[in-house]
Amino acid sequence: MNVESFKQYSLEKDMRTALQENQFFLHYQPRVETTTGKIVAAEALIRWSHPEWGIISPGEFIPLAEESGLIIDIGDWVLDEVCAQLSKWQEEGIQIVPVSVNVSANRFLRNNLTEAIQATLEKYQIDSSFIEIEITESTMIQYHDAVFRTLEQLRDLGIKLVLDDFGTGYSSLTYLKKFKFDTLKIDRSFIQNLDTNPEDQAIAANLINLAHALNMNVVAEGVEQISHLERMKKKQCDQIQGFLFSRPVDHKEFAEKLKKKIIK
Ligand code: C2E
Ligand code: CA
Ligand code: CA
Ligand code: CA
């Protein structure tokens, strides 16, 4: 076995223990209002502190968790952790913002997603307006009917729905017609070369118009440069998420940012 496949093998093997031994933790990345720099929401992003391999990014282990099915338990852990954290911040008198959670396609196959979320919100006494669910276009394609039913239940519960990585999947426009998302996230691949690529400029500008025409909020992901921010501001993109304002940070650092409210 080469190092990579050995690593994959051992990660898959260690993942269940990781959940029991609390090796997973969350980072929070602010989403800011484009015009003011005010933090209006955050995205919860999982990390794994592995005893031998160090910090492992989700890009490396989430696909493995999806294969093994452990993604269901990991997803439940993420939601519980987010609600617990929101509840702690509220107790500390910190003014919280909605936190979005990435939900894998597999999770929509289980029909108790709505009930599970509702139970967790009640457990921590968190209002449903403080949780957002991010799903990707590929989720919509894979599990069509089950997904639509569940999305409608979640919306009835008062949970905001975010269509993630927009523009990278297939027949995305059909989904916009069939289901009303609250927020659309323009994928980073359209943002990273904004300064030099006229095609990306045209796509980003038109995705913003499209989102607004359909009454959705629009977020530009992966904003790293001031020039990207300026361009998105000009095109009236509502919110920005990216390293320019902040990398994903741990809960302590995020709480400090929440106290300041505005990122300069
Ligand atoms: P995503 O949902 O598209 O999350 C955004 C990713 O872009 C994050 O990577 C974030 O750190 C990164 N990012 C944000 N701003 C910038 C920027 O300005 N420049 C660059 N280069 N990158 C930026 P991360 O945390 O490594 O997560 C990767 C993916 O793993 C996520 O992509 C998501 O698909 C998945 N993931 C993360 N946490 C979870 C989770 O709790 N559950 C599930 N099912 N998937 C998760
Ligand atoms: Ca996401
Ligand atoms: Ca994304
Ligand atoms: Ca992505």
PDB file of C-alpha atoms and ligand atoms in Angstrom:
ATOM      1  CA  MET A   1       0.000   0.000   0.000  1.00  0.00           C
ATOM      2  CA  ASN A   2       1.248   3.518  -0.709  1.00  0.00           C
ATOM      3  CA  VAL A   3       1.028   6.245   1.925  1.00  0.00           C
ATOM      4  CA  GLU A   4      -2.177   7.775   0.544  1.00  0.00           C
ATOM      5  CA  SER A   5      -4.148   4.549   0.428  1.00  0.00           C
ATOM      6  CA  PHE A   6      -2.775   3.537   3.829  1.00  0.00           C
ATOM      7  CA  LYS A   7      -3.940   6.881   5.190  1.00  0.00           C
ATOM      8  CA  GLN A   8      -7.417   6.470   3.677  1.00  0.00           C
ATOM      9  CA  TYR A   9      -7.649   2.969   5.076  1.00  0.00           C
ATOM     10  CA  SER A  10      -6.648   4.019   8.561  1.00  0.00           C
ATOM     11  CA  LEU A  11      -8.871   7.133   8.534  1.00  0.00           C
ATOM     12  CA  GLU A  12     -11.887   5.069   7.616  1.00  0.00           C
ATOM     13  CA  LYS A  13     -11.038   2.620  10.383  1.00  0.00           C
ATOM     14  CA  ASP A  14     -10.460   5.377  12.979  1.00  0.00           C
ATOM     15  CA  MET A  15     -13.542   7.457  12.237  1.00  0.00           C
ATOM     16  CA  ARG A  16     -15.953   5.681  14.530  1.00  0.00           C
ATOM     17  CA  THR A  17     -13.551   5.962  17.470  1.00  0.00           C
ATOM     18  CA  ALA A  18     -13.062   9.613  16.572  1.00  0.00           C
ATOM     19  CA  LEU A  19     -16.722  10.293  17.122  1.00  0.00           C
ATOM     20  CA  GLN A  20     -16.706   8.490  20.485  1.00  0.00           C
ATOM     21  CA  GLU A  21     -13.504  10.192  21.621  1.00  0.00           C
ATOM     22  CA  ASN A  22     -14.502  13.701  20.587  1.00  0.00           C
ATOM     23  CA  GLN A  23     -11.769  14.167  18.020  1.00  0.00           C
ATOM     24  CA  PHE A  24     -14.016  16.196  15.731  1.00  0.00           C
ATOM     25  CA  PHE A  25     -14.398  19.933  16.199  1.00  0.00           C
ATOM     26  CA  LEU A  26     -15.972  22.809  14.350  1.00  0.00           C
ATOM     27  CA  HIS A  27     -14.667  25.981  12.829  1.00  0.00           C
ATOM     28  CA  TYR A  28     -16.944  28.874  12.021  1.00  0.00           C
ATOM     29  CA  GLN A  29     -16.528  31.112   9.007  1.00  0.00           C
ATOM     30  CA  PRO A  30     -18.378  34.443   9.026  1.00  0.00           C
ATOM     31  CA  ARG A  31     -20.689  35.519   6.250  1.00  0.00           C
ATOM     32  CA  VAL A  32     -20.688  39.292   6.078  1.00  0.00           C
ATOM     33  CA  GLU A  33     -22.955  41.877   4.588  1.00  0.00           C
ATOM     34  CA  THR A  34     -21.162  43.240   1.515  1.00  0.00           C
ATOM     35  CA  THR A  35     -21.947  46.905   2.082  1.00  0.00           C
ATOM     36  CA  THR A  36     -21.148  47.083   5.815  1.00  0.00           C
ATOM     37  CA  GLY A  37     -18.811  44.221   6.773  1.00  0.00           C
ATOM     38  CA  LYS A  38     -21.322  43.227   9.435  1.00  0.00           C
ATOM     39  CA  ILE A  39     -21.388  39.517  10.375  1.00  0.00           C
ATOM     40  CA  VAL A  40     -24.842  38.275   9.428  1.00  0.00           C
ATOM     41  CA  ALA A  41     -24.322  34.495   9.587  1.00  0.00           C
ATOM     42  CA  ALA A  42     -21.657  31.801   9.806  1.00  0.00           C
ATOM     43  CA  GLU A  43     -20.954  28.418   8.280  1.00  0.00           C
ATOM     44  CA  ALA A  44     -19.992  25.520  10.545  1.00  0.00           C
ATOM     45  CA  LEU A  45     -17.115  23.528   9.026  1.00  0.00           C
ATOM     46  CA  ILE A  46     -15.921  20.276  10.540  1.00  0.00           C
ATOM     47  CA  ARG A  47     -12.295  19.299  11.259  1.00  0.00           C
ATOM     48  CA  TRP A  48     -10.756  16.167  12.675  1.00  0.00           C
ATOM     49  CA  SER A  49      -7.920  16.227  15.162  1.00  0.00           C
ATOM     50  CA  HIS A  50      -6.420  12.807  14.502  1.00  0.00           C
ATOM     51  CA  PRO A  51      -3.989  11.469  17.139  1.00  0.00           C
ATOM     52  CA  GLU A  52      -1.436  10.399  14.508  1.00  0.00           C
ATOM     53  CA  TRP A  53      -2.176  12.306  11.313  1.00  0.00           C
ATOM     54  CA  GLY A  54      -2.873  15.692  12.912  1.00  0.00           C
ATOM     55  CA  ILE A  55      -5.643  18.034  11.742  1.00  0.00           C
ATOM     56  CA  ILE A  56      -7.519  16.524   8.815  1.00  0.00           C
ATOM     57  CA  SER A  57      -9.721  18.605   6.540  1.00  0.00           C
ATOM     58  CA  PRO A  58     -13.276  17.576   5.651  1.00  0.00           C
ATOM     59  CA  GLY A  59     -12.379  17.283   1.967  1.00  0.00           C
ATOM     60  CA  GLU A  60     -10.313  14.288   3.004  1.00  0.00           C
ATOM     61  CA  PHE A  61     -12.639  12.430   5.374  1.00  0.00           C
ATOM     62  CA  ILE A  62     -16.205  13.463   4.485  1.00  0.00           C
ATOM     63  CA  PRO A  63     -16.152  11.365   1.261  1.00  0.00           C
ATOM     64  CA  LEU A  64     -14.951   8.385   3.320  1.00  0.00           C
ATOM     65  CA  ALA A  65     -17.699   8.990   5.882  1.00  0.00           C
ATOM     66  CA  GLU A  66     -20.250   9.118   3.083  1.00  0.00           C
ATOM     67  CA  GLU A  67     -19.041   5.762   1.777  1.00  0.00           C
ATOM     68  CA  SER A  68     -19.110   4.081   5.159  1.00  0.00           C
ATOM     69  CA  GLY A  69     -22.424   5.592   6.222  1.00  0.00           C
ATOM     70  CA  LEU A  70     -20.895   7.230   9.288  1.00  0.00           C
ATOM     71  CA  ILE A  71     -21.780  10.593   7.737  1.00  0.00           C
ATOM     72  CA  ILE A  72     -25.232  10.206   9.323  1.00  0.00           C
ATOM     73  CA  ASP A  73     -23.772  10.122  12.845  1.00  0.00           C
ATOM     74  CA  ILE A  74     -21.233  12.817  12.012  1.00  0.00           C
ATOM     75  CA  GLY A  75     -24.001  15.040  10.653  1.00  0.00           C
ATOM     76  CA  ASP A  76     -26.034  14.568  13.818  1.00  0.00           C
ATOM     77  CA  TRP A  77     -22.948  15.418  15.865  1.00  0.00           C
ATOM     78  CA  VAL A  78     -22.382  18.639  13.883  1.00  0.00           C
ATOM     79  CA  LEU A  79     -25.938  19.811  14.417  1.00  0.00           C
ATOM     80  CA  ASP A  80     -25.821  19.000  18.132  1.00  0.00           C
ATOM     81  CA  GLU A  81     -22.480  20.795  18.507  1.00  0.00           C
ATOM     82  CA  VAL A  82     -23.733  23.900  16.669  1.00  0.00           C
ATOM     83  CA  CYS A  83     -26.873  24.125  18.816  1.00  0.00           C
ATOM     84  CA  ALA A  84     -24.870  23.535  22.004  1.00  0.00           C
ATOM     85  CA  GLN A  85     -22.487  26.314  20.986  1.00  0.00           C
ATOM     86  CA  LEU A  86     -25.298  28.732  20.105  1.00  0.00           C
ATOM     87  CA  SER A  87     -26.883  28.013  23.470  1.00  0.00           C
ATOM     88  CA  LYS A  88     -23.575  28.690  25.289  1.00  0.00           C
ATOM     89  CA  TRP A  89     -23.106  31.969  23.441  1.00  0.00           C
ATOM     90  CA  GLN A  90     -26.637  33.007  24.314  1.00  0.00           C
ATOM     91  CA  GLU A  91     -25.987  32.242  27.993  1.00  0.00           C
ATOM     92  CA  GLU A  92     -22.858  34.394  27.797  1.00  0.00           C
ATOM     93  CA  GLY A  93     -24.983  37.246  26.460  1.00  0.00           C
ATOM     94  CA  ILE A  94     -23.390  37.164  23.019  1.00  0.00           C
ATOM     95  CA  GLN A  95     -25.711  38.205  20.231  1.00  0.00           C
ATOM     96  CA  ILE A  96     -25.800  35.157  17.975  1.00  0.00           C
ATOM     97  CA  VAL A  97     -26.261  34.927  14.207  1.00  0.00           C
ATOM     98  CA  PRO A  98     -27.716  32.073  12.139  1.00  0.00           C
ATOM     99  CA  VAL A  99     -25.251  29.226  11.618  1.00  0.00           C
ATOM    100  CA  SER A 100     -25.434  27.059   8.517  1.00  0.00           C
ATOM    101  CA  VAL A 101     -24.710  23.359   8.536  1.00  0.00           C
ATOM    102  CA  ASN A 102     -23.724  21.285   5.506  1.00  0.00           C
ATOM    103  CA  VAL A 103     -26.020  18.308   5.075  1.00  0.00           C
ATOM    104  CA  SER A 104     -24.887  15.408   2.902  1.00  0.00           C
ATOM    105  CA  ALA A 105     -27.097  13.849   0.269  1.00  0.00           C
ATOM    106  CA  ASN A 106     -27.206  10.529   2.179  1.00  0.00           C
ATOM    107  CA  ARG A 107     -28.891  12.218   5.103  1.00  0.00           C
ATOM    108  CA  PHE A 108     -31.955  12.932   3.002  1.00  0.00           C
ATOM    109  CA  LEU A 109     -32.496   9.201   2.506  1.00  0.00           C
ATOM    110  CA  ARG A 110     -33.373   8.817   6.162  1.00  0.00           C
ATOM    111  CA  ASN A 111     -36.809  10.247   6.609  1.00  0.00           C
ATOM    112  CA  ASN A 112     -36.294  11.623  10.096  1.00  0.00           C
ATOM    113  CA  LEU A 113     -34.058  14.593   9.274  1.00  0.00           C
ATOM    114  CA  THR A 114     -36.717  17.161  10.143  1.00  0.00           C
ATOM    115  CA  GLU A 115     -37.611  15.431  13.414  1.00  0.00           C
ATOM    116  CA  ALA A 116     -33.939  15.104  14.358  1.00  0.00           C
ATOM    117  CA  ILE A 117     -33.344  18.800  13.769  1.00  0.00           C
ATOM    118  CA  GLN A 118     -36.486  19.788  15.644  1.00  0.00           C
ATOM    119  CA  ALA A 119     -35.463  17.632  18.612  1.00  0.00           C
ATOM    120  CA  THR A 120     -31.991  19.171  18.742  1.00  0.00           C
ATOM    121  CA  LEU A 121     -33.396  22.702  18.555  1.00  0.00           C
ATOM    122  CA  GLU A 122     -35.699  21.892  21.463  1.00  0.00           C
ATOM    123  CA  LYS A 123     -32.934  20.220  23.459  1.00  0.00           C
ATOM    124  CA  TYR A 124     -30.911  23.442  23.418  1.00  0.00           C
ATOM    125  CA  GLN A 125     -33.821  25.873  23.238  1.00  0.00           C
ATOM    126  CA  ILE A 126     -32.612  27.366  19.979  1.00  0.00           C
ATOM    127  CA  ASP A 127     -35.018  29.157  17.672  1.00  0.00           C
ATOM    128  CA  SER A 128     -35.206  27.565  14.201  1.00  0.00           C
ATOM    129  CA  SER A 129     -34.278  30.902  12.628  1.00  0.00           C
ATOM    130  CA  PHE A 130     -30.709  30.385  13.908  1.00  0.00           C
ATOM    131  CA  ILE A 131     -30.086  27.228  11.866  1.00  0.00           C
ATOM    132  CA  GLU A 132     -29.612  27.116   8.118  1.00  0.00           C
ATOM    133  CA  ILE A 133     -29.164  24.008   6.029  1.00  0.00           C
ATOM    134  CA  GLU A 134     -26.745  23.981   3.081  1.00  0.00           C
ATOM    135  CA  ILE A 135     -27.257  21.454   0.349  1.00  0.00           C
ATOM    136  CA  THR A 136     -25.564  21.104  -3.016  1.00  0.00           C
ATOM    137  CA  GLU A 137     -27.143  20.690  -6.395  1.00  0.00           C
ATOM    138  CA  SER A 138     -25.916  17.101  -6.571  1.00  0.00           C
ATOM    139  CA  THR A 139     -28.096  16.295  -3.548  1.00  0.00           C
ATOM    140  CA  MET A 140     -31.102  17.557  -5.464  1.00  0.00           C
ATOM    141  CA  ILE A 141     -30.254  15.350  -8.416  1.00  0.00           C
ATOM    142  CA  GLN A 142     -29.608  12.192  -6.455  1.00  0.00           C
ATOM    143  CA  TYR A 143     -32.606  11.891  -4.214  1.00  0.00           C
ATOM    144  CA  HIS A 144     -35.205  13.940  -5.898  1.00  0.00           C
ATOM    145  CA  ASP A 145     -38.578  13.391  -4.250  1.00  0.00           C
ATOM    146  CA  ALA A 146     -37.329  12.616  -0.767  1.00  0.00           C
ATOM    147  CA  VAL A 147     -35.242  15.785  -0.887  1.00  0.00           C
ATOM    148  CA  PHE A 148     -38.110  18.037  -1.950  1.00  0.00           C
ATOM    149  CA  ARG A 149     -40.424  16.664   0.752  1.00  0.00           C
ATOM    150  CA  THR A 150     -37.810  17.113   3.437  1.00  0.00           C
ATOM    151  CA  LEU A 151     -36.900  20.612   2.262  1.00  0.00           C
ATOM    152  CA  GLU A 152     -40.532  21.636   2.509  1.00  0.00           C
ATOM    153  CA  GLN A 153     -40.776  20.266   6.057  1.00  0.00           C
ATOM    154  CA  LEU A 154     -37.635  22.129   7.038  1.00  0.00           C
ATOM    155  CA  ARG A 155     -38.969  25.335   5.579  1.00  0.00           C
ATOM    156  CA  ASP A 156     -42.226  24.874   7.494  1.00  0.00           C
ATOM    157  CA  LEU A 157     -40.127  24.526  10.620  1.00  0.00           C
ATOM    158  CA  GLY A 158     -38.642  27.977   9.913  1.00  0.00           C
ATOM    159  CA  ILE A 159     -35.222  26.804   8.838  1.00  0.00           C
ATOM    160  CA  LYS A 160     -33.528  28.722   6.060  1.00  0.00           C
ATOM    161  CA  LEU A 161     -32.295  26.757   3.081  1.00  0.00           C
ATOM    162  CA  VAL A 162     -29.104  27.483   1.204  1.00  0.00           C
ATOM    163  CA  LEU A 163     -28.210  26.118  -2.219  1.00  0.00           C
ATOM    164  CA  ASP A 164     -24.441  25.624  -1.991  1.00  0.00           C
ATOM    165  CA  ASP A 165     -21.733  25.581  -4.684  1.00  0.00           C
ATOM    166  CA  PHE A 166     -24.193  27.052  -7.136  1.00  0.00           C
ATOM    167  CA  GLY A 167     -23.286  26.735 -10.777  1.00  0.00           C
ATOM    168  CA  THR A 168     -21.105  23.647 -10.463  1.00  0.00           C
ATOM    169  CA  GLY A 169     -23.836  21.001 -10.795  1.00  0.00           C
ATOM    170  CA  TYR A 170     -26.229  20.109 -13.573  1.00  0.00           C
ATOM    171  CA  SER A 171     -29.624  21.566 -14.505  1.00  0.00           C
ATOM    172  CA  SER A 172     -29.439  23.908 -11.558  1.00  0.00           C
ATOM    173  CA  LEU A 173     -32.039  26.250 -13.007  1.00  0.00           C
ATOM    174  CA  THR A 174     -34.713  23.567 -12.901  1.00  0.00           C
ATOM    175  CA  TYR A 175     -34.272  23.299  -9.145  1.00  0.00           C
ATOM    176  CA  LEU A 176     -34.639  27.008  -8.693  1.00  0.00           C
ATOM    177  CA  LYS A 177     -37.963  26.730 -10.457  1.00  0.00           C
ATOM    178  CA  LYS A 178     -39.150  23.802  -8.369  1.00  0.00           C
ATOM    179  CA  PHE A 179     -38.060  24.893  -4.961  1.00  0.00           C
ATOM    180  CA  LYS A 180     -37.675  28.248  -3.267  1.00  0.00           C
ATOM    181  CA  PHE A 181     -34.327  28.499  -1.557  1.00  0.00           C
ATOM    182  CA  ASP A 182     -33.651  31.423   0.735  1.00  0.00           C
ATOM    183  CA  THR A 183     -30.035  31.823  -0.232  1.00  0.00           C
ATOM    184  CA  LEU A 184     -27.825  30.962  -3.156  1.00  0.00           C
ATOM    185  CA  LYS A 185     -24.072  30.583  -2.761  1.00  0.00           C
ATOM    186  CA  ILE A 186     -22.055  31.295  -5.883  1.00  0.00           C
ATOM    187  CA  ASP A 187     -19.292  28.720  -6.020  1.00  0.00           C
ATOM    188  CA  ARG A 188     -15.729  29.836  -5.388  1.00  0.00           C
ATOM    189  CA  SER A 189     -14.664  28.663  -8.849  1.00  0.00           C
ATOM    190  CA  PHE A 190     -16.510  31.646 -10.365  1.00  0.00           C
ATOM    191  CA  ILE A 191     -14.963  34.090  -7.908  1.00  0.00           C
ATOM    192  CA  GLN A 192     -11.295  33.182  -7.751  1.00  0.00           C
ATOM    193  CA  ASN A 193     -10.390  34.532 -11.225  1.00  0.00           C
ATOM    194  CA  LEU A 194     -12.849  37.431 -11.290  1.00  0.00           C
ATOM    195  CA  ASP A 195     -10.183  40.023 -12.019  1.00  0.00           C
ATOM    196  CA  THR A 196      -8.874  38.375 -15.155  1.00  0.00           C
ATOM    197  CA  ASN A 197     -11.738  36.288 -16.503  1.00  0.00           C
ATOM    198  CA  PRO A 198     -14.592  38.115 -18.300  1.00  0.00           C
ATOM    199  CA  GLU A 199     -16.628  34.885 -18.459  1.00  0.00           C
ATOM    200  CA  ASP A 200     -16.576  34.564 -14.676  1.00  0.00           C
ATOM    201  CA  GLN A 201     -17.489  38.238 -14.361  1.00  0.00           C
ATOM    202  CA  ALA A 202     -20.494  37.719 -16.621  1.00  0.00           C
ATOM    203  CA  ILE A 203     -21.570  34.543 -14.835  1.00  0.00           C
ATOM    204  CA  ALA A 204     -21.238  36.017 -11.340  1.00  0.00           C
ATOM    205  CA  ALA A 205     -23.093  39.205 -12.285  1.00  0.00           C
ATOM    206  CA  ASN A 206     -25.914  37.258 -13.861  1.00  0.00           C
ATOM    207  CA  LEU A 207     -26.193  34.763 -11.008  1.00  0.00           C
ATOM    208  CA  ILE A 208     -26.661  37.726  -8.681  1.00  0.00           C
ATOM    209  CA  ASN A 209     -29.418  39.134 -10.902  1.00  0.00           C
ATOM    210  CA  LEU A 210     -31.041  35.727 -11.176  1.00  0.00           C
ATOM    211  CA  ALA A 211     -31.032  35.230  -7.409  1.00  0.00           C
ATOM    212  CA  HIS A 212     -32.559  38.658  -6.857  1.00  0.00           C
ATOM    213  CA  ALA A 213     -35.194  38.141  -9.538  1.00  0.00           C
ATOM    214  CA  LEU A 214     -36.216  34.986  -7.656  1.00  0.00           C
ATOM    215  CA  ASN A 215     -36.179  36.773  -4.289  1.00  0.00           C
ATOM    216  CA  MET A 216     -33.134  34.995  -2.949  1.00  0.00           C
ATOM    217  CA  ASN A 217     -30.189  36.280  -0.996  1.00  0.00           C
ATOM    218  CA  VAL A 218     -26.918  35.756  -2.756  1.00  0.00           C
ATOM    219  CA  VAL A 219     -23.525  34.993  -1.229  1.00  0.00           C
ATOM    220  CA  ALA A 220     -20.179  35.030  -3.032  1.00  0.00           C
ATOM    221  CA  GLU A 221     -17.922  32.274  -1.692  1.00  0.00           C
ATOM    222  CA  GLY A 222     -14.150  32.295  -1.690  1.00  0.00           C
ATOM    223  CA  VAL A 223     -13.652  36.055  -1.762  1.00  0.00           C
ATOM    224  CA  GLU A 224      -9.936  36.504  -1.140  1.00  0.00           C
ATOM    225  CA  GLN A 225      -9.121  39.875  -2.710  1.00  0.00           C
ATOM    226  CA  ILE A 226     -10.356  43.411  -2.120  1.00  0.00           C
ATOM    227  CA  SER A 227     -10.903  43.605  -5.882  1.00  0.00           C
ATOM    228  CA  HIS A 228     -13.335  40.650  -5.627  1.00  0.00           C
ATOM    229  CA  LEU A 229     -15.210  42.441  -2.864  1.00  0.00           C
ATOM    230  CA  GLU A 230     -15.367  45.655  -4.889  1.00  0.00           C
ATOM    231  CA  ARG A 231     -16.703  43.824  -7.908  1.00  0.00           C
ATOM    232  CA  MET A 232     -19.321  41.996  -5.854  1.00  0.00           C
ATOM    233  CA  LYS A 233     -20.311  45.252  -4.179  1.00  0.00           C
ATOM    234  CA  LYS A 234     -20.803  46.887  -7.582  1.00  0.00           C
ATOM    235  CA  LYS A 235     -23.021  44.030  -8.705  1.00  0.00           C
ATOM    236  CA  GLN A 236     -25.020  44.226  -5.473  1.00  0.00           C
ATOM    237  CA  CYS A 237     -24.132  40.792  -4.151  1.00  0.00           C
ATOM    238  CA  ASP A 238     -25.714  40.692  -0.673  1.00  0.00           C
ATOM    239  CA  GLN A 239     -23.115  38.774   1.283  1.00  0.00           C
ATOM    240  CA  ILE A 240     -19.509  37.682   1.139  1.00  0.00           C
ATOM    241  CA  GLN A 241     -17.758  34.661   2.590  1.00  0.00           C
ATOM    242  CA  GLY A 242     -14.045  34.253   2.180  1.00  0.00           C
ATOM    243  CA  PHE A 243     -10.518  34.570   3.495  1.00  0.00           C
ATOM    244  CA  LEU A 244     -10.542  38.337   2.813  1.00  0.00           C
ATOM    245  CA  PHE A 245     -12.813  38.829   5.825  1.00  0.00           C
ATOM    246  CA  SER A 246     -11.953  35.713   7.758  1.00  0.00           C
ATOM    247  CA  ARG A 247     -10.796  32.146   7.492  1.00  0.00           C
ATOM    248  CA  PRO A 248     -12.879  29.597   9.347  1.00  0.00           C
ATOM    249  CA  VAL A 249     -11.944  30.080  13.047  1.00  0.00           C
ATOM    250  CA  ASP A 250     -12.543  28.211  16.312  1.00  0.00           C
ATOM    251  CA  HIS A 251     -15.490  29.049  18.551  1.00  0.00           C
ATOM    252  CA  LYS A 252     -13.485  31.367  20.813  1.00  0.00           C
ATOM    253  CA  GLU A 253     -12.186  33.454  17.966  1.00  0.00           C
ATOM    254  CA  PHE A 254     -15.606  33.524  16.351  1.00  0.00           C
ATOM    255  CA  ALA A 255     -17.187  34.724  19.608  1.00  0.00           C
ATOM    256  CA  GLU A 256     -14.689  37.611  19.668  1.00  0.00           C
ATOM    257  CA  LYS A 257     -15.705  38.521  16.136  1.00  0.00           C
ATOM    258  CA  LEU A 258     -19.391  38.332  17.091  1.00  0.00           C
ATOM    259  CA  LYS A 259     -18.783  40.749  19.956  1.00  0.00           C
ATOM    260  CA  LYS A 260     -17.214  43.248  17.553  1.00  0.00           C
ATOM    261  CA  LYS A 261     -20.020  42.612  15.018  1.00  0.00           C
ATOM    262  CA  ILE A 262     -18.172  44.192  12.102  1.00  0.00           C
ATOM    263  CA  ILE A 263     -15.109  42.878  10.307  1.00  0.00           C
ATOM    264  CA  LYS A 264     -12.874  45.527   8.833  1.00  0.00           C
TER     265      LYS A 264
HETATM  266  P1  C2E B   1     -18.113  24.056   1.290  1.00  0.00           P
HETATM  267  O1  C2E B   1     -19.407  23.716   1.940  1.00  0.00           O
HETATM  268  O2  C2E B   1     -18.153  24.642  -0.064  1.00  0.00           O
HETATM  269  O3  C2E B   1     -17.347  24.991   2.336  1.00  0.00           O
HETATM  270  C1  C2E B   1     -16.545  26.084   1.969  1.00  0.00           C
HETATM  271  C2  C2E B   1     -15.085  25.693   1.897  1.00  0.00           C
HETATM  272  O4  C2E B   1     -14.375  26.756   1.273  1.00  0.00           O
HETATM  273  C3  C2E B   1     -14.437  25.488   3.257  1.00  0.00           C
HETATM  274  O5  C2E B   1     -13.456  24.466   3.138  1.00  0.00           O
HETATM  275  C4  C2E B   1     -13.772  26.848   3.505  1.00  0.00           C
HETATM  276  O6  C2E B   1     -12.692  26.785   4.391  1.00  0.00           O
HETATM  277  C5  C2E B   1     -13.314  27.173   2.112  1.00  0.00           C
HETATM  278  N1  C2E B   1     -13.142  28.621   1.901  1.00  0.00           N
HETATM  279  C6  C2E B   1     -13.868  29.632   2.410  1.00  0.00           C
HETATM  280  N2  C2E B   1     -13.426  30.836   1.991  1.00  0.00           N
HETATM  281  C7  C2E B   1     -12.377  30.574   1.175  1.00  0.00           C
HETATM  282  C8  C2E B   1     -11.479  31.412   0.432  1.00  0.00           C
HETATM  283  O7  C2E B   1     -11.553  32.645   0.425  1.00  0.00           O
HETATM  284  N3  C2E B   1     -10.508  30.777  -0.289  1.00  0.00           N
HETATM  285  C9  C2E B   1     -10.372  29.425  -0.311  1.00  0.00           C
HETATM  286  N4  C2E B   1      -9.394  28.897  -1.031  1.00  0.00           N
HETATM  287  N5  C2E B   1     -11.205  28.600   0.382  1.00  0.00           N
HETATM  288  C10 C2E B   1     -12.197  29.177   1.115  1.00  0.00           C
HETATM  289  P2  C2E B   1     -13.371  23.259   4.180  1.00  0.00           P
HETATM  290  O8  C2E B   1     -13.684  23.718   5.558  1.00  0.00           O
HETATM  291  O9  C2E B   1     -12.080  22.555   3.934  1.00  0.00           O
HETATM  292  O10 C2E B   1     -14.562  22.336   3.722  1.00  0.00           O
HETATM  293  C11 C2E B   1     -14.539  21.677   2.484  1.00  0.00           C
HETATM  294  C12 C2E B   1     -15.847  20.994   2.200  1.00  0.00           C
HETATM  295  O11 C2E B   1     -16.096  19.923   3.122  1.00  0.00           O
HETATM  296  C13 C2E B   1     -17.069  21.919   2.352  1.00  0.00           C
HETATM  297  O12 C2E B   1     -17.190  22.724   1.202  1.00  0.00           O
HETATM  298  C14 C2E B   1     -18.177  20.904   2.516  1.00  0.00           C
HETATM  299  O13 C2E B   1     -18.572  20.383   1.271  1.00  0.00           O
HETATM  300  C15 C2E B   1     -17.486  19.810   3.307  1.00  0.00           C
HETATM  301  N6  C2E B   1     -17.821  19.949   4.743  1.00  0.00           N
HETATM  302  C16 C2E B   1     -17.258  20.740   5.676  1.00  0.00           C
HETATM  303  N7  C2E B   1     -17.855  20.592   6.878  1.00  0.00           N
HETATM  304  C17 C2E B   1     -18.849  19.687   6.682  1.00  0.00           C
HETATM  305  C18 C2E B   1     -19.849  19.102   7.532  1.00  0.00           C
HETATM  306  O14 C2E B   1     -19.964  19.396   8.731  1.00  0.00           O
HETATM  307  N8  C2E B   1     -20.694  18.181   6.955  1.00  0.00           N
HETATM  308  C19 C2E B   1     -20.600  17.851   5.632  1.00  0.00           C
HETATM  309  N9  C2E B   1     -21.484  16.939   5.157  1.00  0.00           N
HETATM  310  N10 C2E B   1     -19.690  18.376   4.813  1.00  0.00           N
HETATM  311  C20 C2E B   1     -18.826  19.290   5.328  1.00  0.00           C
HETATM  312 CA    CA B   2     -21.195  24.801   2.415  1.00  0.00          CA
HETATM  313 CA    CA B   3     -19.698  26.030  -0.980  1.00  0.00          CA
HETATM  314 CA    CA B   4     -17.666  22.910  -2.079  1.00  0.00          CA
END
